[in-house]
Each structure stands twice: as structure tokens, then as C-alpha cells.
């Protein structure tokens, strides 16, 4: 079985990363691992800091997995609220699409769109690893297999590479999955401390002193406490990293089970706030607080899920004769991603039509270079990825419909799906994430309405450390929230904003029409995908 490589009409120009043997983007040298890139060959022409500045700064990036910005409050998250009031809160911040954890962990690490770094979903279809289905990227064994059989795992340099080039270091401390931990810094030689994975060998020896990792619980109190201890009792005093990525598995871990606004989910938020309090207290004890910039963010938002019409896409495709059986490999369906094998390439238009006919389906984007390109009513996948397209991309990517009603706890935002709570859709409630910055280089007591996103954290961290922002990064240093002394004269200017909407329509089989839209906003050269949806009449 082979993956379809039919080239249909190209809807829009895009930067495409192809498999071995094909052309690769000229600005990104390829190698077998992120750490092996020849960084000196990458232009460092974007200098967004005051020339000659010598920085002794540290940066601490704290990721609250799945934290919606509207759930930050003085009652539930007092420490985070106080931090936001002392620094800058960015009100219009976005993750990248799909709004899934490992996709955004790689974007956090690289400052690039998924079409550049190649982690295009929580599950990936990599025929060299499993020709019959998509593999879950949450464990280190799967990522190792991808890195060995379809290198490089991450196709662009990461923050850790640029820091190493400047003789600086990054350490990841995480209570999330081993996969998200690995992708937060894909350099195997750097220190990583996860509840199920530690590297290198000296890291494994260090965590032994903390005893057994506590068992899973909801909220994940034991894991969070273990993580905080590892960071403040070992990582900071012993390793003194320039950048720390502290990834908290809650509130995501608990919200998936109990839902948004539920008592246990609020307890999960309180637990994360307590960890943040411990981290800030440790910075004070070490005498680092005045020299440390703190970035608190989340990898995605969250929505309440509710069944609506036919939400099982596999069964719907089987019922229409477009897929042979649930486990058949004629076409691979993984969540909202569909990969067409060579035998299914001629079904592309029928699959798109079936999705459009299903009232539970929202926006549909298709690979610019795949067999579904140009199908009526679709838009190019590269449009959601800043014009880039990686060869691991699905041929068809669709989102469930979403709406903005309130759940039983008064939290807004629904998407079609099995009852519960989740993320991954094109709803603004899933795409909008939390972004709060504070520290010596951040403007005080400020709220920024300039769009920003997870893609900007790596470039901003480099600027805070007095390092250049590489041209290879798609994100930008958030000069509008940095003090002039930290980011040069650009810090006083207002970036140019350019909103944009793309739309497409098609006729449905049973009558009526399907129309979808994608919304973006550009700040300078960086694009933020803010929402997409579909309407039927």
C-alpha cells in the first residue's frame, strides 16, 4: 500500500517540505535530528534587541495545558492573576491548528508553523512506522521510531539549538506526556525531566532522589507536586538553565474527564496556581526574580463536546461506501485528518462531498498538492499554516461544527463530538490560548490587544536573552510588550495589523449549499489563524 501522490491543481502558492529525494525549502538545512542542523548557515538577519546588549537574563516558560484565558480569575488563580496585573496580559493570543498538544509543543519549541516543523497532529500517519494507521505521538518509543525511520522528527531548528549556539541552555520539566515533553525541546542531549521519561543518564540518576512518581489522579496533584520539587530542588540550583520550560498537565488532564468549570476542573486550576506560586517563591530564594522573565501560556483552548448529527466520521464514510471497514487501510482516518492511499485517491471528491453533507462537519481544508486539491467548497491547508506545507500533512483536514452556548457550569463554547470536553477544532474557544508575560524586560500593568501566539514565544525568549531572532522562525519577538531597553526602538512602535477572510462554497448532495470561511490576522509577516466555520442553507 502506498500513499497517494497525485498532484491536483494548486490553489495557492505554498512553501512545501517534501520527502527524501524531493526539493526542500532552501532556508532550512535538513539533517537527521533537530540538533544536527548547521545553524551557522541560517541567516541571522533579524536583530530585535539593542546592539551590544549583554544579557544575564533567565526565561521561565510555564505552560498550563488547556488553560482558556477566560478561566483566569482572582478567585481561582490568584497567583496568575497577580502576575498578569504586574506585567502584560495579551488578550488576543492563538495556538496553531490543529489545536492539539503535540502540534503546539513543536511550535513552542521552534517558533514555526506545523507546515514547517512537521508535527501536524497528535497522531501522525508515517508509513515507515505503521503503513496501516496513524500512530500516537504521546510516548517516546513512537517518537524514537519516527526519528529513526522518517528523519528528521522535527524538520527545523529549535530554541534549544539556538541557545546552544550561544552557549546557553534549556531544561524541560513536565508532568505532561513524554511526547509533549520531548517535542518541547527535541534535542536528546539536553536535560528533560518527565514523570515517565528522563534524559540524559545524569537526569535519570537525579530524579531517583525524589522517589517514585505519584500515581495518576484527577486533578493531577501528585504529578504537579513532583514536578515542582524536581524544578526547585534540583534543576534550578544544580543546572541553573537560561531557559526553563515547565509544562503542567492540568487543567487539560482533568477537564477532559470532568468538563469546563466543573468543581474538579477548578481544583485543577488551583493546583496549577499553587505550582506557579512555588516557582515564583523559589526564584525569590535564589535571588533570580529580578532578572527572570516569566511567560505563562497554554497550548490550546477548550470546548464542551456534545453529539450532533453523525459525529463518527469513520462510520459515516463506511455507510456511504467510501471506506471499506473501520480498520481498513484504503484510507486512514485519524480524528479530523484523512490520509488517502493510492487506491483511494479517486474518492477524494466523494469524501469531501460526504463531509459537506454531514451537518456535524465544519471547515474543511485540503492539501494543496494532494488529490483533494481544488474540490468545490474546500480551502488550502497551507492557508492555515502561513503558506507552508509539510509532507506529513493529511490530504483532508476537517473540524467539527461549533457554537457558543453555555454549558451547565456557565462556560461558553461547544463543538460537535462525543459528550465531554476537548479541543482540536477551529472554534475560537479552542484556538485562543492564554499568554501572560512579566519580568524585567516586560512592560508593567499593561493589556495588549495586538494579536500574538504560541508561535512567538521562542523568538520572544531569544530577544529577552539579547539574542537575534532567526529568519527561519515564522513567529516574531513581541516587541509591543517589551520595554525599549530589551527590544530596541521597535518596542515603541505599533505593529501593522492586516485582517483577512477566505471563503469557499459548494452545493450539497441533498440540496442546499455549504459555505465555509477561514479568518486570519497578520501582524507584520506573522499570520495568526483565529477561527474557521461552515454554514449550510
PDB file of C-alpha atoms in Angstrom, residues 7-133:
ATOM      1  CA  UNK A   7      -0.849  16.366  -7.867  1.00  0.00           C
ATOM      2  CA  UNK A   8      -4.069  18.292  -8.467  1.00  0.00           C
ATOM      3  CA  UNK A   9      -4.439  21.979  -9.202  1.00  0.00           C
ATOM      4  CA  UNK A  10      -2.573  24.164  -6.745  1.00  0.00           C
ATOM      5  CA  UNK A  11      -4.992  26.504  -5.033  1.00  0.00           C
ATOM      6  CA  UNK A  12      -2.377  28.901  -3.671  1.00  0.00           C
ATOM      7  CA  UNK A  13       1.424  29.112  -3.582  1.00  0.00           C
ATOM      8  CA  UNK A  14       2.930  27.479  -0.522  1.00  0.00           C
ATOM      9  CA  UNK A  15       6.263  26.506   0.979  1.00  0.00           C
ATOM     10  CA  UNK A  16       6.366  22.712   0.746  1.00  0.00           C
ATOM     11  CA  UNK A  17       8.638  20.286   2.567  1.00  0.00           C
ATOM     12  CA  UNK A  18       8.827  17.031   0.614  1.00  0.00           C
ATOM     13  CA  UNK A  19      10.049  13.537   1.417  1.00  0.00           C
ATOM     14  CA  UNK A  20      13.637  12.473   0.938  1.00  0.00           C
ATOM     15  CA  UNK A  21      14.594  12.790  -2.683  1.00  0.00           C
ATOM     16  CA  UNK A  22      12.388  15.852  -3.276  1.00  0.00           C
ATOM     17  CA  UNK A  23      13.121  19.532  -3.070  1.00  0.00           C
ATOM     18  CA  UNK A  24      13.388  21.104   0.358  1.00  0.00           C
ATOM     19  CA  UNK A  25      12.995  24.723   1.412  1.00  0.00           C
ATOM     20  CA  UNK A  26      16.340  26.454   0.814  1.00  0.00           C
ATOM     21  CA  UNK A  27      16.360  28.353   4.109  1.00  0.00           C
ATOM     22  CA  UNK A  28      16.197  25.244   6.312  1.00  0.00           C
ATOM     23  CA  UNK A  29      19.129  22.811   6.094  1.00  0.00           C
ATOM     24  CA  UNK A  30      17.950  19.222   6.668  1.00  0.00           C
ATOM     25  CA  UNK A  31      19.571  16.657   8.931  1.00  0.00           C
ATOM     26  CA  UNK A  32      18.656  13.529  10.857  1.00  0.00           C
ATOM     27  CA  UNK A  33      17.838  15.321  14.085  1.00  0.00           C
ATOM     28  CA  UNK A  34      16.994  18.820  15.178  1.00  0.00           C
ATOM     29  CA  UNK A  35      20.318  19.130  16.965  1.00  0.00           C
ATOM     30  CA  UNK A  36      22.330  18.294  13.853  1.00  0.00           C
ATOM     31  CA  UNK A  37      21.301  21.388  11.850  1.00  0.00           C
ATOM     32  CA  UNK A  38      24.184  23.603  10.770  1.00  0.00           C
ATOM     33  CA  UNK A  39      22.907  26.747  12.438  1.00  0.00           C
ATOM     34  CA  UNK A  40      25.675  28.936  11.068  1.00  0.00           C
ATOM     35  CA  UNK A  41      24.181  28.513   7.582  1.00  0.00           C
ATOM     36  CA  UNK A  42      20.862  30.036   8.685  1.00  0.00           C
ATOM     37  CA  UNK A  43      20.602  33.803   8.236  1.00  0.00           C
ATOM     38  CA  UNK A  44      20.519  35.730  11.482  1.00  0.00           C
ATOM     39  CA  UNK A  45      19.451  38.949   9.889  1.00  0.00           C
ATOM     40  CA  UNK A  46      16.581  39.927  12.158  1.00  0.00           C
ATOM     41  CA  UNK A  47      18.097  41.614  15.170  1.00  0.00           C
ATOM     42  CA  UNK A  48      15.399  42.884  17.512  1.00  0.00           C
ATOM     43  CA  UNK A  49      17.429  43.941  20.516  1.00  0.00           C
ATOM     44  CA  UNK A  50      19.730  46.815  21.327  1.00  0.00           C
ATOM     45  CA  UNK A  51      23.120  46.312  19.706  1.00  0.00           C
ATOM     46  CA  UNK A  52      25.862  45.484  22.167  1.00  0.00           C
ATOM     47  CA  UNK A  53      23.490  44.491  24.953  1.00  0.00           C
ATOM     48  CA  UNK A  54      24.927  41.853  27.286  1.00  0.00           C
ATOM     49  CA  UNK A  55      22.149  39.882  28.904  1.00  0.00           C
ATOM     50  CA  UNK A  56      22.315  37.812  32.062  1.00  0.00           C
ATOM     51  CA  UNK A  57      18.620  37.175  31.940  1.00  0.00           C
ATOM     52  CA  UNK A  58      16.737  33.957  32.515  1.00  0.00           C
ATOM     53  CA  UNK A  59      13.407  32.995  30.981  1.00  0.00           C
ATOM     54  CA  UNK A  60      10.868  30.669  32.600  1.00  0.00           C
ATOM     55  CA  UNK A  61       8.075  29.415  30.325  1.00  0.00           C
ATOM     56  CA  UNK A  62       5.188  27.850  32.249  1.00  0.00           C
ATOM     57  CA  UNK A  63       2.641  26.008  30.103  1.00  0.00           C
ATOM     58  CA  UNK A  64      -0.760  25.295  31.652  1.00  0.00           C
ATOM     59  CA  UNK A  65      -2.063  22.611  29.316  1.00  0.00           C
ATOM     60  CA  UNK A  66      -5.508  23.575  28.004  1.00  0.00           C
ATOM     61  CA  UNK A  67      -5.927  26.798  30.002  1.00  0.00           C
ATOM     62  CA  UNK A  68      -8.577  29.045  28.496  1.00  0.00           C
ATOM     63  CA  UNK A  69      -7.863  32.737  29.072  1.00  0.00           C
ATOM     64  CA  UNK A  70     -11.392  33.391  30.359  1.00  0.00           C
ATOM     65  CA  UNK A  71     -10.851  30.914  33.218  1.00  0.00           C
ATOM     66  CA  UNK A  72      -8.090  33.015  34.802  1.00  0.00           C
ATOM     67  CA  UNK A  73      -9.609  34.766  37.828  1.00  0.00           C
ATOM     68  CA  UNK A  74      -8.595  36.225  41.178  1.00  0.00           C
ATOM     69  CA  UNK A  75     -10.827  33.690  42.948  1.00  0.00           C
ATOM     70  CA  UNK A  76      -9.420  30.517  41.351  1.00  0.00           C
ATOM     71  CA  UNK A  77      -5.960  31.559  40.081  1.00  0.00           C
ATOM     72  CA  UNK A  78      -4.846  34.430  42.344  1.00  0.00           C
ATOM     73  CA  UNK A  79      -1.113  33.990  41.722  1.00  0.00           C
ATOM     74  CA  UNK A  80      -1.504  34.044  37.944  1.00  0.00           C
ATOM     75  CA  UNK A  81      -3.905  36.981  38.152  1.00  0.00           C
ATOM     76  CA  UNK A  82      -1.439  38.981  40.250  1.00  0.00           C
ATOM     77  CA  UNK A  83       1.365  38.136  37.818  1.00  0.00           C
ATOM     78  CA  UNK A  84      -0.782  39.331  34.902  1.00  0.00           C
ATOM     79  CA  UNK A  85      -1.575  42.584  36.702  1.00  0.00           C
ATOM     80  CA  UNK A  86       2.128  43.227  37.308  1.00  0.00           C
ATOM     81  CA  UNK A  87       3.136  42.554  33.701  1.00  0.00           C
ATOM     82  CA  UNK A  88       1.333  42.271  30.368  1.00  0.00           C
ATOM     83  CA  UNK A  89      -1.714  40.206  29.503  1.00  0.00           C
ATOM     84  CA  UNK A  90      -2.170  39.501  25.785  1.00  0.00           C
ATOM     85  CA  UNK A  91      -5.889  39.297  25.091  1.00  0.00           C
ATOM     86  CA  UNK A  92      -5.724  38.038  21.505  1.00  0.00           C
ATOM     87  CA  UNK A  93      -3.311  35.110  21.575  1.00  0.00           C
ATOM     88  CA  UNK A  94      -3.698  31.961  19.472  1.00  0.00           C
ATOM     89  CA  UNK A  95      -2.260  28.495  19.163  1.00  0.00           C
ATOM     90  CA  UNK A  96      -1.723  26.861  15.759  1.00  0.00           C
ATOM     91  CA  UNK A  97      -4.127  24.499  14.002  1.00  0.00           C
ATOM     92  CA  UNK A  98      -4.940  21.731  14.731  1.00  0.00           C
ATOM     93  CA  UNK A  99      -5.429  22.965  18.291  1.00  0.00           C
ATOM     94  CA  UNK A 100      -3.744  19.859  19.714  1.00  0.00           C
ATOM     95  CA  UNK A 101      -0.981  19.449  22.261  1.00  0.00           C
ATOM     96  CA  UNK A 102       1.937  17.915  20.386  1.00  0.00           C
ATOM     97  CA  UNK A 103       1.410  20.149  17.350  1.00  0.00           C
ATOM     98  CA  UNK A 104       1.703  23.177  19.580  1.00  0.00           C
ATOM     99  CA  UNK A 105       4.552  21.761  21.672  1.00  0.00           C
ATOM    100  CA  UNK A 106       6.609  21.646  18.469  1.00  0.00           C
ATOM    101  CA  UNK A 107       5.517  25.190  17.593  1.00  0.00           C
ATOM    102  CA  UNK A 108       6.521  26.353  21.082  1.00  0.00           C
ATOM    103  CA  UNK A 109       9.953  24.787  20.563  1.00  0.00           C
ATOM    104  CA  UNK A 110      10.584  26.038  17.034  1.00  0.00           C
ATOM    105  CA  UNK A 111       8.613  29.250  16.536  1.00  0.00           C
ATOM    106  CA  UNK A 112       7.293  27.716  13.306  1.00  0.00           C
ATOM    107  CA  UNK A 113       4.007  26.594  11.766  1.00  0.00           C
ATOM    108  CA  UNK A 114       3.187  22.860  11.547  1.00  0.00           C
ATOM    109  CA  UNK A 115       3.762  23.048   7.810  1.00  0.00           C
ATOM    110  CA  UNK A 116       7.386  23.836   8.635  1.00  0.00           C
ATOM    111  CA  UNK A 117       8.177  21.637  11.645  1.00  0.00           C
ATOM    112  CA  UNK A 118       6.231  18.554  10.505  1.00  0.00           C
ATOM    113  CA  UNK A 119       4.337  17.616  13.681  1.00  0.00           C
ATOM    114  CA  UNK A 120       0.928  18.056  12.072  1.00  0.00           C
ATOM    115  CA  UNK A 121      -1.265  16.241  14.615  1.00  0.00           C
ATOM    116  CA  UNK A 122      -1.344  14.411  17.930  1.00  0.00           C
ATOM    117  CA  UNK A 123      -1.378  11.354  15.679  1.00  0.00           C
ATOM    118  CA  UNK A 124       0.762  11.090  12.559  1.00  0.00           C
ATOM    119  CA  UNK A 125       0.472   8.802   9.572  1.00  0.00           C
ATOM    120  CA  UNK A 126       4.038   7.686   8.959  1.00  0.00           C
ATOM    121  CA  UNK A 127       4.007   4.631   6.652  1.00  0.00           C
ATOM    122  CA  UNK A 128       7.613   3.836   7.548  1.00  0.00           C
ATOM    123  CA  UNK A 129       6.451   3.245  11.138  1.00  0.00           C
ATOM    124  CA  UNK A 130       2.952   1.838  10.542  1.00  0.00           C
ATOM    125  CA  UNK A 131       1.603   1.539   6.990  1.00  0.00           C
ATOM    126  CA  UNK A 132      -1.891   0.655   8.229  1.00  0.00           C
ATOM    127  CA  UNK A 133      -2.778   3.550  10.523  1.00  0.00           C
TER     128      UNK A 133
END
